[in-house]
Amino acid sequence: MPDPSFFSVVAGSAEPIYRQLVAQVRRCVAGGQLRAGDELPSVRDLAQSLAVNPMTVSKAFGLLEAEGLVTRRRGLAMVIAEQHRRPQPAADRIDLLRPTLERAAGEARQLQLPAAQALALFKTILNEHEGE
Amino acid sequence: MSASRNDMASPCVSLHGLCASFGAQRVLDGLDWQLTSGQVVGLLGRNGAGKTTLIETLLGVRDADAGQALLFGQPSHALPDAVRARIGYVPQRSDLFEWFTADQLLAYFRSFYPRWNDAKVRGLMSRWDIARDKPIGQLSGGQQQRLSIVRALAHEPDLLVLDEPVASLDPAGRRDFLGELVDQVVDRGTTIVFSTHILSGLERVAVEVAFLTGGRIALHAPLDELLESSVRLGGVPADIERFVAEHSLQALSRDARGPVVARGRDSRAMPPATPTVSVDPATLEDLFLALTA
């Protein structure tokens, strides 16, 4: 079961906090970091650990359930749904990364950065986090 | 108690046509505002917008020139004790008696309330590291603010009103405080309204935001909905104006110097950018700058 500190949110973003949480779970399920049967923290624990309103966490969990990513069990922690036994194919995972990279590409164009330089930076950043 | 059930449906704060002045300056100008039970609302406004005046008038600490302020259906300037006991207030400036120790202060206030959660008080006092036997005047600003929060939570209020509650808290203190608010919401469904002039992280716990400007609440909406339906537009004014009309957006900006922010009727349907108009999702800061000019 992931610790509540597994999740993180940024306040002040244009993306509402509940959507940040949904996107995180979606990515971790796609990548296989969260798999069928893994428990999510309770609404209260996650709200406490992120210092966000419990209603915001409930909203995220509700959306995850509607998407079929998690299953609610009466009186127990929510779990990752049965069908998510293995990581999704790389093609699907890369699709999830696309919007973020499109945004980054737009900013690189505004900054008039050559593609090679932007790519080199992305590579460096990827490697920085390799060990984590 | 059946009384508290009935309150669920009726607003716990209800303001109608509220007016208040500072000398010749009108600070609140026919303000209407409603809060229903269980809401957690961030009241946003710039320095001098009248947030403190609004809070004090709402609570009946200050008289209104005109209009009506009701708390749990009762006029706020003449609240029965039973209603007063349901309200917790953390003023911006500490109003604690400086010559009392924290223990003396809490014992004093304890005598006014039918309900008082000793275990909570003990827990918070030790967790927040507030000296119990020093005169309050010798505590730091942050410690005084924490003590003021403990005092407001001790009688387990149904409505908690906080004026700039994190102003003198460091980041760790803010975090503790936000955690405490989360507990209040989970355990008791407390209605919470707090004012803040900076984007201080408090928006993490606010499900709704209200913008105070020009003596009125310019907009009160669920924060998620607002973020999902609002865009920041860039370009020359004529192009933006055409764009806003074409997509039936509602322009929110009140000041030509601030960012241009518009709201769509449909949430999450962001109109596509054109060669002359850029479209980005709006942040709370964009909305704040646009709405509180």
Tab-separated table of N, CA and C in Angstrom, chain B residues 151-266:
chain	number	residue	atom	x	y	z
B	151	ARG	N	-7.840	28.589	21.401
B	151	ARG	CA	-8.979	29.137	22.124
B	151	ARG	C	-10.262	29.037	21.282
B	152	ALA	N	-10.121	29.301	19.967
B	152	ALA	CA	-11.304	29.295	19.097
B	152	ALA	C	-11.807	27.881	18.814
B	153	LEU	N	-10.897	26.883	18.896
B	153	LEU	CA	-11.305	25.504	18.598
B	153	LEU	C	-11.809	24.763	19.830
B	154	ALA	N	-11.434	25.264	21.022
B	154	ALA	CA	-11.654	24.503	22.257
B	154	ALA	C	-13.125	24.198	22.519
B	155	HIS	N	-14.018	25.118	22.168
B	155	HIS	CA	-15.434	24.877	22.462
B	155	HIS	C	-16.156	24.243	21.272
B	156	GLU	N	-15.383	23.696	20.335
B	156	GLU	CA	-15.926	22.943	19.200
B	156	GLU	C	-17.029	23.700	18.474
B	157	PRO	N	-16.661	24.818	17.874
B	157	PRO	CA	-17.675	25.650	17.215
B	157	PRO	C	-18.234	24.978	15.954
B	158	ASP	N	-19.453	25.370	15.602
B	158	ASP	CA	-20.043	24.915	14.337
B	158	ASP	C	-19.632	25.845	13.206
B	159	LEU	N	-19.349	27.100	13.579
B	159	LEU	CA	-18.895	28.086	12.590
B	159	LEU	C	-17.571	28.667	13.090
B	160	LEU	N	-16.551	28.565	12.250
B	160	LEU	CA	-15.228	29.047	12.625
B	160	LEU	C	-14.848	30.169	11.664
B	161	VAL	N	-14.575	31.353	12.221
B	161	VAL	CA	-14.246	32.511	11.391
B	161	VAL	C	-12.833	32.948	11.720
B	162	LEU	N	-11.985	32.993	10.717
B	162	LEU	CA	-10.583	33.318	10.971
B	162	LEU	C	-10.134	34.452	10.062
B	163	ASP	N	-9.543	35.478	10.675
B	163	ASP	CA	-9.100	36.646	9.921
B	163	ASP	C	-7.587	36.552	9.734
B	164	GLU	N	-7.146	36.300	8.534
B	164	GLU	CA	-5.715	36.158	8.229
B	164	GLU	C	-5.024	35.213	9.215
B	165	PRO	N	-5.499	33.985	9.312
B	165	PRO	CA	-5.022	33.112	10.395
B	165	PRO	C	-3.566	32.688	10.290
B	166	VAL	N	-2.965	32.753	9.133
B	166	VAL	CA	-1.595	32.240	9.043
B	166	VAL	C	-0.561	33.351	8.908
B	167	ALA	N	-1.008	34.616	9.077
B	167	ALA	CA	-0.110	35.752	8.838
B	167	ALA	C	1.214	35.625	9.591
B	168	SER	N	1.181	35.236	10.875
B	168	SER	CA	2.463	35.177	11.576
B	168	SER	C	2.953	33.758	11.827
B	169	LEU	N	2.474	32.810	11.025
B	169	LEU	CA	2.964	31.441	11.178
B	169	LEU	C	4.009	31.121	10.106
B	170	ASP	N	5.028	30.351	10.505
B	170	ASP	CA	6.026	29.909	9.523
B	170	ASP	C	5.434	28.735	8.729
B	171	PRO	N	6.110	28.290	7.657
B	171	PRO	CA	5.532	27.231	6.822
B	171	PRO	C	5.141	25.982	7.602
B	172	ALA	N	5.950	25.566	8.575
B	172	ALA	CA	5.601	24.383	9.369
B	172	ALA	C	4.340	24.654	10.187
B	173	GLY	N	4.264	25.854	10.729
B	173	GLY	CA	3.090	26.248	11.521
B	173	GLY	C	1.841	26.283	10.659
B	174	ARG	N	1.970	26.778	9.420
B	174	ARG	CA	0.833	26.804	8.503
B	174	ARG	C	0.329	25.401	8.231
B	175	ARG	N	1.290	24.514	8.034
B	175	ARG	CA	0.961	23.131	7.729
B	175	ARG	C	0.196	22.482	8.889
B	176	ASP	N	0.705	22.692	10.120
B	176	ASP	CA	0.011	22.169	11.311
B	176	ASP	C	-1.408	22.707	11.388
B	177	PHE	N	-1.505	23.996	11.122
B	177	PHE	CA	-2.789	24.656	11.226
B	177	PHE	C	-3.777	24.103	10.184
B	178	LEU	N	-3.290	23.942	8.943
B	178	LEU	CA	-4.147	23.386	7.891
B	178	LEU	C	-4.603	21.972	8.272
B	179	GLY	N	-3.674	21.190	8.858
B	179	GLY	CA	-4.022	19.838	9.303
B	179	GLY	C	-5.139	19.876	10.323
B	180	GLU	N	-5.080	20.847	11.212
B	180	GLU	CA	-6.089	20.989	12.252
B	180	GLU	C	-7.451	21.329	11.628
B	181	LEU	N	-7.425	22.204	10.607
B	181	LEU	CA	-8.674	22.536	9.912
B	181	LEU	C	-9.256	21.300	9.239
B	182	VAL	N	-8.389	20.490	8.637
B	182	VAL	CA	-8.851	19.257	7.990
B	182	VAL	C	-9.559	18.377	9.014
B	183	ASP	N	-8.983	18.253	10.209
B	183	ASP	CA	-9.617	17.464	11.277
B	183	ASP	C	-10.991	18.012	11.638
B	184	GLN	N	-11.078	19.341	11.739
B	184	GLN	CA	-12.360	19.968	12.079
B	184	GLN	C	-13.422	19.600	11.055
B	185	VAL	N	-13.013	19.632	9.778
B	185	VAL	CA	-13.957	19.355	8.706
B	185	VAL	C	-14.386	17.892	8.745
B	186	VAL	N	-13.402	16.996	8.922
B	186	VAL	CA	-13.710	15.557	8.911
B	186	VAL	C	-14.538	15.182	10.139
B	187	ASP	N	-14.100	15.647	11.302
B	187	ASP	CA	-14.736	15.195	12.550
B	187	ASP	C	-16.074	15.862	12.820
B	188	ARG	N	-16.176	17.141	12.463
B	188	ARG	CA	-17.350	17.882	12.922
B	188	ARG	C	-18.133	18.570	11.812
B	189	GLY	N	-17.619	18.566	10.596
B	189	GLY	CA	-18.325	19.249	9.508
B	189	GLY	C	-18.447	20.742	9.753
B	190	THR	N	-17.453	21.295	10.442
B	190	THR	CA	-17.474	22.709	10.796
B	190	THR	C	-17.533	23.595	9.545
B	191	THR	N	-18.352	24.628	9.598
B	191	THR	CA	-18.354	25.637	8.553
B	191	THR	C	-17.182	26.573	8.814
B	192	ILE	N	-16.345	26.796	7.827
B	192	ILE	CA	-15.143	27.587	8.058
B	192	ILE	C	-15.051	28.697	7.026
B	193	VAL	N	-14.820	29.909	7.500
B	193	VAL	CA	-14.530	30.994	6.574
B	193	VAL	C	-13.263	31.678	7.058
B	194	PHE	N	-12.328	31.848	6.148
B	194	PHE	CA	-11.108	32.560	6.544
B	194	PHE	C	-10.736	33.574	5.490
B	195	SER	N	-10.168	34.683	5.948
B	195	SER	CA	-9.731	35.709	5.006
B	195	SER	C	-8.236	35.589	4.817
B	196	THR	N	-7.799	36.018	3.657
B	196	THR	CA	-6.378	35.997	3.383
B	196	THR	C	-6.146	36.955	2.226
B	197	HIS	N	-5.024	37.677	2.236
B	197	HIS	CA	-4.805	38.600	1.121
B	197	HIS	C	-3.739	38.089	0.177
B	198	ILE	N	-2.970	37.115	0.626
B	198	ILE	CA	-2.000	36.532	-0.282
B	198	ILE	C	-2.468	35.122	-0.596
B	199	LEU	N	-1.883	34.523	-1.597
B	199	LEU	CA	-2.227	33.139	-1.901
B	199	LEU	C	-1.272	32.309	-1.058
B	200	SER	N	-1.762	31.899	0.112
B	200	SER	CA	-0.876	31.445	1.177
B	200	SER	C	-0.848	29.938	1.323
B	201	GLY	N	-1.473	29.219	0.423
B	201	GLY	CA	-1.573	27.782	0.639
B	201	GLY	C	-2.902	27.428	1.282
B	202	LEU	N	-3.593	28.443	1.799
B	202	LEU	CA	-4.890	28.177	2.424
B	202	LEU	C	-5.894	27.645	1.415
B	203	GLU	N	-5.659	27.956	0.130
B	203	GLU	CA	-6.606	27.487	-0.888
B	203	GLU	C	-6.623	25.970	-0.969
B	204	ARG	N	-5.621	25.330	-0.364
B	204	ARG	CA	-5.626	23.869	-0.352
B	204	ARG	C	-6.854	23.320	0.363
B	205	VAL	N	-7.307	24.023	1.401
B	205	VAL	CA	-8.460	23.514	2.142
B	205	VAL	C	-9.769	24.212	1.774
B	206	ALA	N	-9.693	25.269	0.980
B	206	ALA	CA	-10.922	25.979	0.622
B	206	ALA	C	-11.586	25.283	-0.550
B	207	VAL	N	-12.836	24.879	-0.361
B	207	VAL	CA	-13.561	24.293	-1.480
B	207	VAL	C	-14.197	25.416	-2.289
B	208	GLU	N	-14.483	26.533	-1.603
B	208	GLU	CA	-15.075	27.678	-2.286
B	208	GLU	C	-14.214	28.908	-2.055
B	209	VAL	N	-14.266	29.827	-2.988
B	209	VAL	CA	-13.581	31.104	-2.802
B	209	VAL	C	-14.564	32.239	-3.068
B	210	ALA	N	-14.397	33.323	-2.311
B	210	ALA	CA	-15.211	34.516	-2.503
B	210	ALA	C	-14.265	35.704	-2.631
B	211	PHE	N	-14.527	36.556	-3.601
B	211	PHE	CA	-13.654	37.708	-3.850
B	211	PHE	C	-14.361	38.971	-3.392
B	212	LEU	N	-13.724	39.698	-2.463
B	212	LEU	CA	-14.288	40.952	-1.947
B	212	LEU	C	-13.612	42.125	-2.650
B	213	THR	N	-14.424	42.939	-3.303
B	213	THR	CA	-13.867	44.125	-3.958
B	213	THR	C	-14.975	45.156	-4.136
B	214	GLY	N	-14.622	46.424	-4.026
B	214	GLY	CA	-15.621	47.484	-4.172
B	214	GLY	C	-16.748	47.367	-3.162
B	215	GLY	N	-16.448	46.805	-1.990
B	215	GLY	CA	-17.449	46.734	-0.925
B	215	GLY	C	-18.480	45.640	-1.088
B	216	ARG	N	-18.266	44.776	-2.101
B	216	ARG	CA	-19.208	43.674	-2.301
B	216	ARG	C	-18.471	42.383	-2.612
B	217	ILE	N	-19.197	41.275	-2.530
B	217	ILE	CA	-18.642	39.995	-2.979
B	217	ILE	C	-18.825	39.943	-4.499
B	218	ALA	N	-17.701	40.085	-5.213
B	218	ALA	CA	-17.778	40.138	-6.673
B	218	ALA	C	-18.100	38.767	-7.251
B	219	LEU	N	-17.608	37.723	-6.594
B	219	LEU	CA	-17.847	36.374	-7.091
B	219	LEU	C	-17.631	35.386	-5.950
B	220	HIS	N	-18.520	34.419	-5.831
B	220	HIS	CA	-18.372	33.330	-4.860
B	220	HIS	C	-18.673	32.051	-5.623
B	221	ALA	N	-17.684	31.173	-5.712
B	221	ALA	CA	-17.873	29.967	-6.526
B	221	ALA	C	-16.989	28.849	-6.005
B	222	PRO	N	-17.339	27.591	-6.328
B	222	PRO	CA	-16.447	26.483	-5.998
B	222	PRO	C	-15.127	26.668	-6.748
B	223	LEU	N	-14.015	26.522	-6.033
B	223	LEU	CA	-12.707	26.796	-6.638
B	223	LEU	C	-12.427	25.905	-7.854
B	224	ASP	N	-12.734	24.610	-7.742
B	224	ASP	CA	-12.465	23.697	-8.863
B	224	ASP	C	-13.206	24.140	-10.125
B	225	GLU	N	-14.483	24.448	-9.923
B	225	GLU	CA	-15.315	24.846	-11.050
B	225	GLU	C	-14.775	26.108	-11.705
B	226	LEU	N	-14.349	27.032	-10.846
B	226	LEU	CA	-13.835	28.311	-11.334
B	226	LEU	C	-12.563	28.102	-12.145
B	227	LEU	N	-11.668	27.260	-11.633
B	227	LEU	CA	-10.413	27.007	-12.353
B	227	LEU	C	-10.690	26.328	-13.691
B	228	GLU	N	-11.662	25.427	-13.694
B	228	GLU	CA	-11.921	24.655	-14.909
B	228	GLU	C	-12.664	25.446	-15.968
B	229	SER	N	-13.316	26.531	-15.563
B	229	SER	CA	-14.089	27.272	-16.562
B	229	SER	C	-13.423	28.592	-16.958
B	230	SER	N	-12.290	28.914	-16.315
B	230	SER	CA	-11.696	30.224	-16.568
B	230	SER	C	-10.416	30.131	-17.388
B	231	VAL	N	-10.233	31.118	-18.251
B	231	VAL	CA	-9.023	31.164	-19.079
B	231	VAL	C	-8.366	32.542	-18.978
B	232	ARG	N	-7.049	32.538	-19.184
B	232	ARG	CA	-6.318	33.808	-19.257
B	232	ARG	C	-6.056	34.069	-20.731
B	233	LEU	N	-6.429	35.248	-21.192
B	233	LEU	CA	-6.302	35.566	-22.613
B	233	LEU	C	-5.182	36.564	-22.827
B	234	GLY	N	-4.457	36.392	-23.930
B	234	GLY	CA	-3.389	37.335	-24.272
B	234	GLY	C	-3.591	37.829	-25.688
B	235	GLY	N	-3.244	39.086	-25.929
B	235	GLY	CA	-3.395	39.660	-27.265
B	235	GLY	C	-3.771	41.125	-27.151
B	236	VAL	N	-4.034	41.773	-28.281
B	236	VAL	CA	-4.435	43.181	-28.196
B	236	VAL	C	-5.928	43.236	-27.852
B	237	PRO	N	-6.339	44.310	-27.142
B	237	PRO	CA	-7.702	44.393	-26.616
B	237	PRO	C	-8.797	44.127	-27.658
B	238	ALA	N	-8.652	44.662	-28.876
B	238	ALA	CA	-9.715	44.487	-29.872
B	238	ALA	C	-9.883	43.007	-30.221
B	239	ASP	N	-8.760	42.308	-30.398
B	239	ASP	CA	-8.822	40.872	-30.722
B	239	ASP	C	-9.448	40.091	-29.578
B	240	ILE	N	-9.035	40.434	-28.358
B	240	ILE	CA	-9.569	39.729	-27.189
B	240	ILE	C	-11.078	39.948	-27.074
B	241	GLU	N	-11.498	41.182	-27.312
B	241	GLU	CA	-12.916	41.505	-27.216
B	241	GLU	C	-13.732	40.665	-28.201
B	242	ARG	N	-13.217	40.555	-29.421
B	242	ARG	CA	-13.896	39.766	-30.442
B	242	ARG	C	-13.943	38.292	-30.010
B	243	PHE	N	-12.797	37.820	-29.507
B	243	PHE	CA	-12.690	36.426	-29.079
B	243	PHE	C	-13.704	36.119	-27.966
B	244	VAL	N	-13.784	37.020	-26.999
B	244	VAL	CA	-14.707	36.838	-25.867
B	244	VAL	C	-16.146	36.761	-26.362
B	245	ALA	N	-16.478	37.632	-27.335
B	245	ALA	CA	-17.847	37.641	-27.876
B	245	ALA	C	-18.124	36.368	-28.673
B	246	GLU	N	-17.171	35.983	-29.518
B	246	GLU	CA	-17.366	34.798	-30.369
B	246	GLU	C	-17.620	33.540	-29.563
B	247	HIS	N	-16.907	33.411	-28.420
B	247	HIS	CA	-17.051	32.189	-27.634
B	247	HIS	C	-18.028	32.359	-26.471
B	248	SER	N	-18.789	33.431	-26.480
B	248	SER	CA	-19.737	33.741	-25.401
B	248	SER	C	-19.101	33.589	-24.030
B	249	LEU	N	-17.917	34.162	-23.864
B	249	LEU	CA	-17.277	34.128	-22.546
B	249	LEU	C	-17.759	35.328	-21.734
B	250	GLN	N	-17.564	35.189	-20.420
B	250	GLN	CA	-17.897	36.306	-19.539
B	250	GLN	C	-16.578	36.899	-19.063
B	251	ALA	N	-16.323	38.170	-19.424
B	251	ALA	CA	-15.070	38.796	-19.011
B	251	ALA	C	-15.111	39.061	-17.519
B	252	LEU	N	-14.069	38.656	-16.793
B	252	LEU	CA	-14.047	38.837	-15.343
B	252	LEU	C	-13.162	40.002	-14.924
B	253	SER	N	-12.249	40.420	-15.793
B	253	SER	CA	-11.261	41.415	-15.389
B	253	SER	C	-11.899	42.773	-15.160
B	254	ARG	N	-11.488	43.391	-14.089
B	254	ARG	CA	-12.029	44.700	-13.730
B	254	ARG	C	-11.025	45.806	-13.993
B	255	ASP	N	-9.823	45.444	-14.339
B	255	ASP	CA	-8.758	46.438	-14.433
B	255	ASP	C	-7.892	46.118	-15.651
B	256	ALA	N	-7.707	47.107	-16.513
B	256	ALA	CA	-6.952	46.879	-17.750
B	256	ALA	C	-5.496	46.498	-17.460
B	257	ARG	N	-5.000	46.821	-16.261
B	257	ARG	CA	-3.589	46.516	-15.969
B	257	ARG	C	-3.381	45.063	-15.558
B	258	GLY	N	-4.424	44.435	-15.053
B	258	GLY	CA	-4.301	43.046	-14.601
B	258	GLY	C	-4.394	42.086	-15.777
B	259	PRO	N	-4.273	40.781	-15.502
B	259	PRO	CA	-4.419	39.799	-16.580
B	259	PRO	C	-5.868	39.799	-17.086
B	260	VAL	N	-6.050	39.440	-18.362
B	260	VAL	CA	-7.400	39.355	-18.902
B	260	VAL	C	-7.921	37.943	-18.660
B	261	VAL	N	-8.932	37.843	-17.810
B	261	VAL	CA	-9.463	36.537	-17.461
B	261	VAL	C	-10.938	36.492	-17.840
B	262	ALA	N	-11.341	35.402	-18.464
B	262	ALA	CA	-12.738	35.260	-18.855
B	262	ALA	C	-13.213	33.871	-18.455
B	263	ARG	N	-14.515	33.765	-18.285
B	263	ARG	CA	-15.091	32.521	-17.800
B	263	ARG	C	-16.088	32.003	-18.821
B	264	GLY	N	-15.978	30.728	-19.122
B	264	GLY	CA	-16.919	30.107	-20.047
B	264	GLY	C	-18.119	29.584	-19.292
B	265	ARG	N	-19.212	29.336	-20.009
B	265	ARG	CA	-20.389	28.829	-19.330
B	265	ARG	C	-20.182	27.355	-19.001
B	266	ASP	N	-19.411	26.726	-19.879
B	266	ASP	CA	-19.219	25.296	-19.778
B	266	ASP	C	-17.858	25.037	-19.164
